Structures are given as structure tokens and as C-alpha cells.
Amino acid sequence: MVKVAIVGASGYTGGELLRILLNHSETEIVDVTSRKYDGTPVDKIHPHIRDSGLIFKNKNPNELDADIIFTATPHGASMKIVPDLLETGAKVIDLSGDYRFNDVNVYEKWYGLKHTSDIKGVYGLPELHREEIKKADLIANPGCFVTGAILSGIPLSKEKIAERMIFDSKTGVSGAGVNPSTSTHYPNIGDNVNPYKVTSHRHMPEIQQELGAFSNVKVSFTPHLVPVNRGILTTNHCFLTEDKTSEEILDLFKKEYEKEPFIKILEDGEIPRLSSVRGSNYAHIGCFEIDETGRLVVVSAIDNLVKGASGQAVHNMNIMCGFDETKGLKMYGMHP
């Protein structure tokens, strides 16, 4: 049995970690921390987590006694506590952006924050970095948009057959976090589609870093907020350097992901649906159509809070601890 703690457990990703870990046969949740809700029962903040007996506590990093610590803390906050958490002997899975970049200068440019930690993490996308994750003490859990985008592009970048990928992503409102804002106010988001940070979203260099490790592909990314609670649907417009058929592209994706437990490749031109992955750790990838100009269209669907955040974090934990990778995560989506 592995003892786990969640730092900053009051947000949506914290709630998802609780939901998944309470159904995991190899974990015991020993601490859930929150400064704001110190002394508050978990179900007062996460109404779906009933009868857990867990209470939020305001604890310092050196007071935690756990084997695995998840940090669901804001960008900039994680780097201030992760070094102390590692000093306790725990392994850390960080859900912020603080340790995702190979070059801290890129982080500072896109996040507008000074990076103050010299510790390096392993980028926690299991489909790319499984072997490094097995040996890691610190995992940098990928961004939600990034996960859906990268998965739709890995086979093409590895084969060096795409010179450019343009990612158009539609995201549910939960991706904006638990705190309400003008942009997520219902009258502003309902019956609407809102592009934002159209050329300047901080997830773009993260996508470029991972896909650019295999080829010189150029990446562009634009997110849109849509009136749904969960999910990210990403359309990857790929400009190919070689003549390929849809069947050849499909075979390429099937070969790349044939052993991946959470990647489902859809055939016969089927388009992924958000409802098919809602609440699950699965990524559905499909479409694979090519138009007359040689533009390939690949579509991916994930749940932003699960495969895009907490589920992927638990997947990383399973790999680090030597568990079956699907343990606690083998639930299908909720359609309709």
C-alpha cells in the first residue's frame, strides 16, 4: 500500500485525484492540504466525495509523511515547495507548469515568472517518456491542451512527414479552474464559442518542445472556450511533406499506439466525441482525412481533468510504483 498526499486539493484537479485514488486498491490517502479550507471536511468542497473521512489541513511540506505527493498548486507556487517535499523522501508529481520545460528561459518567457528551482523533472507523458518516468523522483505532469495535441502528432513527427501542425482546440469551462471569472460567467460562455490567447497561449511552446524533439515541425495553437463542463477536442491540421493516403496514416497511428492502454485509434473515418471520453483516462484519436492540398486532419478527444490532468498523474504514479498502469483508471467514458 502506497501512502499518498495531495497538496492544494480543493480545486477541480484535486477533486479528480480524490475520486480516482479513493478507488485505487494500492493507495491510502494520508493528507489533503488547503490553506483556505483548513479544518473543513472534504465533502463540503467536493460534494461528490462522501464518507471519505478526509479533512483539509494546512500543513507545511516538511510535515507530510507520504510515499507519493501530488502538487495541484498554481504555477509559480510548486517550485517553492517541491524541493522541500523531495527532501522528505517522497516522490512528487507536479500538476503545474513549473517543471515542464527543458529550458527555464522558455518557462520565464511564457509564464512571466522567475524560475527559482534548479531541480529537473521528467516530462510525464507516459506514451513518450515511460522509461524515464519509472526512475523519476519528480514528474512534471503535462498540460491539458498539450496532451491532446501531442498525442495527435507524435507518429507524424517521429516519421518526419509533417512540416507544420496547426492545433485548434475546443475546451470545456472546467479547464479554467474552480475560481469564477468574467470569461467563465454563464451569460458570457453559454451559446458561444470564445477564442482566447489566439497566438500566445503558454501551452504552445510545450507542444513545440515535445513534438520538436523528433523533427523540425513548426507548431501553432489556438484554444477556444466552449459551453461544456469537461473535455478537449483538438483538430490537428497537418501539412505533409510526402504524399500519403488516409489508410497509410491510420496504419502509422495504429502501429505507434498498439501497446498503449489508454489510446484508442478510431477507424473508418470516425470522429472522436467528447462524451465518449468524459470521466475517463482514455484518448480517442480519429478522422485521418486528407484534402486536395495535402492537408491531413487528425482529431483527438480527452477529458481535460482526467487524461489532461489527474488521471495522467495517477498513470504516472502507477508507472513509478511498478503497478499495473491501468490500476484505478480502467473506467470508460460517460456517453451520452
CSV table of C-alpha atoms in Angstrom, one decimal:
chain,number,residue,atom,x,y,z
A,1,MET,CA,0.0,0.0,0.0
A,2,VAL,CA,1.4,3.4,-1.0
A,3,LYS,CA,0.7,6.5,1.2
A,4,VAL,CA,-0.3,9.5,-0.9
A,5,ALA,CA,-0.9,13.2,-0.1
A,6,ILE,CA,-2.4,15.9,-2.3
A,7,VAL,CA,-1.2,19.4,-1.8
A,8,GLY,CA,-3.7,22.0,-2.9
A,9,ALA,CA,-6.6,19.6,-3.1
A,10,SER,CA,-9.5,22.0,-3.1
A,11,GLY,CA,-9.6,22.6,-6.9
A,12,TYR,CA,-11.1,20.5,-9.7
A,13,THR,CA,-7.9,18.5,-10.3
A,14,GLY,CA,-7.7,17.9,-6.5
A,15,GLY,CA,-11.2,16.6,-6.6
A,16,GLU,CA,-10.4,14.3,-9.5
A,17,LEU,CA,-7.3,13.0,-7.8
A,18,LEU,CA,-9.5,12.1,-4.8
A,19,ARG,CA,-12.2,10.4,-6.9
A,20,ILE,CA,-9.6,8.2,-8.6
A,21,LEU,CA,-7.3,7.5,-5.7
A,22,LEU,CA,-10.2,6.5,-3.4
A,23,ASN,CA,-11.0,3.8,-5.9
A,24,HIS,CA,-7.3,2.7,-6.2
A,25,SER,CA,-6.6,-0.6,-4.5
A,26,GLU,CA,-3.0,0.2,-3.8
A,27,THR,CA,-3.2,3.7,-2.3
A,28,GLU,CA,-4.0,5.2,1.1
A,29,ILE,CA,-4.7,9.0,1.1
A,30,VAL,CA,-3.0,10.3,4.3
A,31,ASP,CA,-3.2,14.0,3.8
A,32,VAL,CA,-5.2,16.6,1.7
A,33,THR,CA,-4.0,20.1,2.2
A,34,SER,CA,-5.5,23.5,1.7
A,35,ARG,CA,-4.7,26.8,3.5
A,36,LYS,CA,-8.1,28.3,2.7
A,37,TYR,CA,-10.2,25.4,3.9
A,38,ASP,CA,-8.1,24.2,6.9
A,39,GLY,CA,-10.2,22.0,9.1
A,40,THR,CA,-13.0,21.7,6.5
A,41,PRO,CA,-14.4,18.2,5.6
A,42,VAL,CA,-13.6,17.3,2.0
A,43,ASP,CA,-17.2,16.8,1.1
A,44,LYS,CA,-18.1,20.4,1.9
A,45,ILE,CA,-15.9,21.4,-1.1
A,46,HIS,CA,-16.1,18.3,-3.2
A,47,PRO,CA,-19.8,17.2,-2.8
A,48,HIS,CA,-19.3,14.0,-4.8
A,49,ILE,CA,-16.6,12.7,-2.3
A,50,ARG,CA,-18.8,11.4,0.5
A,51,ASP,CA,-17.9,9.3,3.6
A,52,SER,CA,-14.1,9.5,3.0
A,53,GLY,CA,-13.5,10.9,6.4
A,54,LEU,CA,-10.9,13.2,4.9
A,55,ILE,CA,-10.4,16.8,6.2
A,56,PHE,CA,-8.4,19.6,4.6
A,57,LYS,CA,-5.4,20.6,6.7
A,58,ASN,CA,-2.9,23.4,6.3
A,59,LYS,CA,0.4,21.7,6.6
A,60,ASN,CA,4.0,22.7,5.8
A,61,PRO,CA,5.9,20.5,3.3
A,62,ASN,CA,8.1,19.0,6.0
A,63,GLU,CA,5.1,17.9,7.9
A,64,LEU,CA,3.9,15.5,5.2
A,65,ASP,CA,4.7,11.8,5.5
A,66,ALA,CA,3.8,10.1,2.2
A,67,ASP,CA,5.4,8.0,-0.5
A,68,ILE,CA,3.8,9.9,-3.3
A,69,ILE,CA,2.8,13.6,-3.2
A,70,PHE,CA,0.7,15.3,-5.8
A,71,THR,CA,1.1,19.0,-6.0
A,72,ALA,CA,-2.1,20.6,-7.5
A,73,THR,CA,-0.8,24.1,-6.9
A,74,PRO,CA,-0.7,27.2,-9.1
A,75,HIS,CA,2.1,28.0,-11.5
A,76,GLY,CA,4.9,29.5,-9.5
A,77,ALA,CA,3.8,28.0,-6.2
A,78,SER,CA,5.0,24.5,-6.9
A,79,MET,CA,8.7,25.4,-7.4
A,80,LYS,CA,8.7,27.0,-3.9
A,81,ILE,CA,7.6,23.7,-2.2
A,82,VAL,CA,8.7,20.8,-4.4
A,83,PRO,CA,12.3,20.9,-3.2
A,84,ASP,CA,11.2,20.6,0.4
A,85,LEU,CA,8.8,17.8,-0.5
A,86,LEU,CA,11.5,15.8,-2.2
A,87,GLU,CA,13.6,16.3,1.0
A,88,THR,CA,11.0,14.2,2.9
A,89,GLY,CA,11.9,11.2,0.7
A,90,ALA,CA,8.7,11.3,-1.2
A,91,LYS,CA,8.3,11.2,-5.0
A,92,VAL,CA,6.4,14.2,-6.4
A,93,ILE,CA,4.0,14.5,-9.3
A,94,ASP,CA,3.5,18.2,-10.0
A,95,LEU,CA,0.4,19.3,-12.0
A,96,SER,CA,1.6,22.9,-12.5
A,97,GLY,CA,3.8,24.1,-15.4
A,98,ASP,CA,6.8,24.8,-13.2
A,99,TYR,CA,8.9,21.8,-14.3
A,100,ARG,CA,7.7,21.0,-17.8
A,101,PHE,CA,10.3,22.9,-19.8
A,102,ASN,CA,13.8,21.7,-20.6
A,103,ASP,CA,14.9,25.3,-20.8
A,104,VAL,CA,13.8,27.6,-17.9
A,105,ASN,CA,14.2,30.6,-20.1
A,106,VAL,CA,11.2,29.3,-22.1
A,107,TYR,CA,9.2,29.0,-18.9
A,108,GLU,CA,10.1,32.5,-17.8
A,109,LYS,CA,9.2,34.0,-21.2
A,110,TRP,CA,5.8,32.3,-21.4
A,111,TYR,CA,4.7,32.3,-17.8
A,112,GLY,CA,6.2,35.7,-16.8
A,113,LEU,CA,7.7,34.2,-13.7
A,114,LYS,CA,11.2,33.9,-12.4
A,115,HIS,CA,12.2,30.2,-12.1
A,116,THR,CA,13.9,29.7,-8.8
A,117,SER,CA,14.4,25.9,-8.6
A,118,ASP,CA,17.4,24.1,-10.2
A,119,ILE,CA,15.7,20.7,-9.8
A,120,LYS,CA,14.8,18.9,-13.1
A,121,GLY,CA,11.7,16.8,-13.6
A,122,VAL,CA,10.7,14.2,-16.1
A,123,TYR,CA,8.0,15.2,-18.5
A,124,GLY,CA,5.1,13.0,-17.5
A,125,LEU,CA,3.6,11.9,-20.8
A,126,PRO,CA,3.7,8.1,-20.5
A,127,GLU,CA,3.4,7.5,-24.2
A,128,LEU,CA,6.7,9.3,-24.8
A,129,HIS,CA,8.7,9.0,-21.5
A,130,ARG,CA,7.7,5.8,-19.9
A,131,GLU,CA,11.2,4.6,-19.2
A,132,GLU,CA,12.3,7.9,-17.6
A,133,ILE,CA,9.1,8.0,-15.5
A,134,LYS,CA,9.9,4.6,-14.0
A,135,LYS,CA,13.1,6.0,-12.4
A,136,ALA,CA,12.0,9.6,-11.7
A,137,ASP,CA,11.6,11.3,-8.3
A,138,LEU,CA,9.8,14.3,-9.8
A,139,ILE,CA,7.2,14.2,-12.6
A,140,ALA,CA,6.1,17.3,-14.5
A,141,ASN,CA,2.5,16.4,-15.5
A,142,PRO,CA,1.7,17.7,-19.0
A,143,GLY,CA,-0.7,20.5,-19.7
A,144,CYS,CA,-4.3,19.5,-20.7
A,145,PHE,CA,-4.3,21.1,-24.2
A,146,VAL,CA,-0.8,19.7,-24.7
A,147,THR,CA,-1.8,16.1,-24.1
A,148,GLY,CA,-4.5,16.0,-26.7
A,149,ALA,CA,-2.3,17.9,-29.2
A,150,ILE,CA,0.9,15.9,-28.8
A,151,LEU,CA,-0.9,12.6,-29.0
A,152,SER,CA,-2.4,13.6,-32.3
A,153,GLY,CA,1.0,14.5,-33.7
A,154,ILE,CA,3.6,12.0,-32.3
A,155,PRO,CA,3.5,9.5,-35.1
A,156,LEU,CA,3.8,12.2,-37.8
A,157,SER,CA,6.7,14.0,-36.1
A,158,LYS,CA,8.5,10.7,-35.5
A,159,GLU,CA,8.2,9.9,-39.2
A,160,LYS,CA,9.3,13.4,-40.1
A,161,ILE,CA,6.4,13.7,-42.6
A,162,ALA,CA,4.8,17.0,-41.4
A,163,GLU,CA,6.4,20.4,-41.8
A,164,ARG,CA,3.7,22.2,-39.9
A,165,MET,CA,0.9,21.4,-37.5
A,166,ILE,CA,-1.9,23.8,-36.6
A,167,PHE,CA,-3.8,22.8,-33.5
A,168,ASP,CA,-7.3,24.1,-33.0
A,169,SER,CA,-8.7,23.1,-29.6
A,170,LYS,CA,-12.1,23.4,-28.0
A,171,THR,CA,-12.1,23.2,-24.2
A,172,GLY,CA,-14.7,22.8,-21.5
A,173,VAL,CA,-15.0,25.5,-18.8
A,174,SER,CA,-13.6,23.4,-16.0
A,175,GLY,CA,-10.2,23.9,-17.7
A,176,ALA,CA,-10.3,27.5,-16.4
A,177,GLY,CA,-10.2,26.2,-12.8
A,178,VAL,CA,-12.5,26.4,-9.8
A,179,ASN,CA,-12.5,30.2,-9.3
A,180,PRO,CA,-15.2,32.0,-11.4
A,181,SER,CA,-14.3,34.8,-13.7
A,182,THR,CA,-15.9,37.1,-16.3
A,183,SER,CA,-14.8,34.9,-19.1
A,184,THR,CA,-16.4,31.8,-17.5
A,185,HIS,CA,-19.6,33.6,-16.3
A,186,TYR,CA,-22.5,31.6,-17.8
A,187,PRO,CA,-24.1,34.5,-19.9
A,188,ASN,CA,-20.6,35.1,-21.5
A,189,ILE,CA,-19.9,31.4,-22.3
A,190,GLY,CA,-23.4,30.0,-22.9
A,191,ASP,CA,-24.4,29.7,-26.6
A,192,ASN,CA,-21.0,30.9,-27.6
A,193,VAL,CA,-17.5,29.9,-28.8
A,194,ASN,CA,-14.7,32.1,-27.5
A,195,PRO,CA,-11.2,32.0,-28.9
A,196,TYR,CA,-8.6,33.4,-26.5
A,197,LYS,CA,-4.8,33.9,-26.4
A,198,VAL,CA,-5.0,33.0,-30.1
A,199,THR,CA,-1.3,33.2,-30.7
A,200,SER,CA,0.1,33.5,-27.2
A,201,HIS,CA,-1.1,30.5,-25.1
A,202,ARG,CA,1.6,29.2,-22.8
A,203,HIS,CA,0.9,25.6,-23.9
A,204,MET,CA,2.2,26.2,-27.4
A,205,PRO,CA,5.9,26.1,-26.5
A,206,GLU,CA,5.2,22.9,-24.5
A,207,ILE,CA,3.7,21.2,-27.6
A,208,GLN,CA,6.7,22.5,-29.7
A,209,GLN,CA,9.2,21.1,-27.2
A,210,GLU,CA,7.8,17.6,-27.3
A,211,LEU,CA,7.0,17.3,-31.0
A,212,GLY,CA,10.1,19.2,-32.0
A,213,ALA,CA,12.3,16.6,-30.3
A,214,PHE,CA,11.7,14.3,-33.3
A,215,SER,CA,11.7,16.7,-36.3
A,216,ASN,CA,11.7,20.3,-37.4
A,217,VAL,CA,8.0,20.5,-37.4
A,218,LYS,CA,6.6,24.0,-36.7
A,219,VAL,CA,3.7,24.3,-34.3
A,220,SER,CA,0.8,26.7,-34.0
A,221,PHE,CA,-2.0,26.6,-31.4
A,222,THR,CA,-5.3,28.4,-30.7
A,223,PRO,CA,-7.7,27.4,-27.9
A,224,HIS,CA,-11.4,28.1,-27.8
A,225,LEU,CA,-13.7,28.1,-24.8
A,226,VAL,CA,-17.0,26.3,-25.4
A,227,PRO,CA,-20.1,25.8,-23.2
A,228,VAL,CA,-19.4,22.3,-21.8
A,229,ASN,CA,-18.1,21.3,-18.4
A,230,ARG,CA,-15.4,18.8,-19.5
A,231,GLY,CA,-13.3,17.8,-22.4
A,232,ILE,CA,-10.9,19.0,-25.0
A,233,LEU,CA,-11.5,18.3,-28.7
A,234,THR,CA,-8.4,19.1,-30.8
A,235,THR,CA,-8.3,19.3,-34.6
A,236,ASN,CA,-4.7,18.9,-35.8
A,237,HIS,CA,-4.2,20.4,-39.3
A,238,CYS,CA,-1.1,18.7,-40.6
A,239,PHE,CA,0.7,19.9,-43.7
A,240,LEU,CA,2.6,16.8,-45.1
A,241,THR,CA,5.9,16.7,-46.8
A,242,GLU,CA,5.1,13.4,-48.6
A,243,ASP,CA,2.1,12.0,-50.4
A,244,LYS,CA,0.3,9.7,-48.1
A,245,THR,CA,-3.1,8.0,-48.1
A,246,SER,CA,-5.5,8.1,-45.2
A,247,GLU,CA,-5.0,4.3,-44.8
A,248,GLU,CA,-1.3,4.8,-44.5
A,249,ILE,CA,-1.7,7.4,-41.8
A,250,LEU,CA,-4.2,5.2,-39.9
A,251,ASP,CA,-1.7,2.3,-40.0
A,252,LEU,CA,1.0,4.7,-38.7
A,253,PHE,CA,-1.1,5.7,-35.7
A,254,LYS,CA,-2.2,2.1,-35.0
A,255,LYS,CA,1.4,0.9,-35.0
A,256,GLU,CA,2.6,3.8,-32.7
A,257,TYR,CA,-0.1,3.2,-30.1
A,258,GLU,CA,-0.8,-0.5,-30.4
A,259,LYS,CA,0.6,-1.2,-26.9
A,260,GLU,CA,-0.7,1.9,-25.2
A,261,PRO,CA,-3.5,1.1,-22.7
A,262,PHE,CA,-5.3,4.5,-22.9
A,263,ILE,CA,-5.1,5.4,-26.6
A,264,LYS,CA,-7.9,4.3,-28.8
A,265,ILE,CA,-7.5,4.8,-32.6
A,266,LEU,CA,-10.8,5.1,-34.4
A,267,GLU,CA,-11.2,3.6,-37.8
A,268,ASP,CA,-13.4,4.2,-40.9
A,269,GLY,CA,-13.1,8.0,-40.6
A,270,GLU,CA,-14.9,8.1,-37.2
A,271,ILE,CA,-14.6,11.4,-35.4
A,272,PRO,CA,-13.9,11.3,-31.7
A,273,ARG,CA,-16.6,12.6,-29.3
A,274,LEU,CA,-16.1,14.4,-26.0
A,275,SER,CA,-18.9,12.4,-24.4
A,276,SER,CA,-17.1,9.1,-25.2
A,277,VAL,CA,-14.1,10.1,-23.0
A,278,ARG,CA,-15.8,12.1,-20.3
A,279,GLY,CA,-14.7,11.0,-16.9
A,280,SER,CA,-12.1,8.6,-18.3
A,281,ASN,CA,-8.4,8.5,-18.8
A,282,TYR,CA,-8.7,7.5,-22.5
A,283,ALA,CA,-7.7,9.5,-25.5
A,284,HIS,CA,-9.6,8.8,-28.7
A,285,ILE,CA,-7.9,9.7,-32.0
A,286,GLY,CA,-9.5,9.6,-35.4
A,287,CYS,CA,-10.6,11.2,-38.7
A,288,PHE,CA,-7.3,10.9,-40.7
A,289,GLU,CA,-8.8,12.6,-43.8
A,290,ILE,CA,-6.5,14.3,-46.4
A,291,ASP,CA,-7.8,17.0,-48.7
A,292,GLU,CA,-6.7,18.0,-52.2
A,293,THR,CA,-4.0,20.3,-50.9
A,294,GLY,CA,-2.3,17.6,-48.9
A,295,ARG,CA,-3.6,18.8,-45.6
A,296,LEU,CA,-4.2,15.9,-43.2
A,297,VAL,CA,-6.8,16.3,-40.4
A,298,VAL,CA,-6.4,14.4,-37.2
A,299,VAL,CA,-8.9,14.8,-34.3
A,300,SER,CA,-8.3,13.9,-30.7
A,301,ALA,CA,-10.6,13.9,-27.7
A,302,ILE,CA,-9.7,13.8,-24.0
A,303,ASP,CA,-11.2,14.7,-20.7
A,304,ASN,CA,-9.2,17.7,-19.6
A,305,LEU,CA,-9.5,16.8,-15.9
A,306,VAL,CA,-8.6,13.2,-16.3
A,307,LYS,CA,-6.2,12.3,-19.2
A,308,GLY,CA,-5.4,16.0,-19.3
A,309,ALA,CA,-4.5,16.2,-15.6
A,310,SER,CA,-5.4,14.0,-12.6
A,311,GLY,CA,-5.8,10.7,-14.4
A,312,GLN,CA,-2.5,11.1,-16.2
A,313,ALA,CA,-0.9,11.9,-12.8
A,314,VAL,CA,-2.2,8.6,-11.4
A,315,HIS,CA,-1.0,6.8,-14.5
A,316,ASN,CA,2.5,8.3,-13.8
A,317,MET,CA,2.2,7.1,-10.2
A,318,ASN,CA,1.4,3.6,-11.3
A,319,ILE,CA,4.4,3.5,-13.5
A,320,MET,CA,6.7,5.0,-10.8
A,321,CYS,CA,5.5,2.4,-8.3
A,322,GLY,CA,5.6,-0.6,-10.6
A,323,PHE,CA,1.8,-1.1,-10.5
A,324,ASP,CA,-0.3,-2.2,-13.4
A,325,GLU,CA,-0.6,1.0,-15.5
A,326,THR,CA,-4.4,0.8,-15.7
A,327,LYS,CA,-4.9,0.3,-11.9
A,328,GLY,CA,-7.6,2.7,-10.7
A,329,LEU,CA,-8.1,4.1,-14.2
A,330,LYS,CA,-9.9,1.5,-16.2
A,331,MET,CA,-13.2,3.2,-16.4
A,332,TYR,CA,-14.9,4.0,-19.7
A,333,GLY,CA,-16.3,7.4,-20.7
A,334,MET,CA,-19.8,8.6,-19.9
A,335,HIS,CA,-21.8,8.7,-23.1
A,336,PRO,CA,-24.3,10.3,-23.5
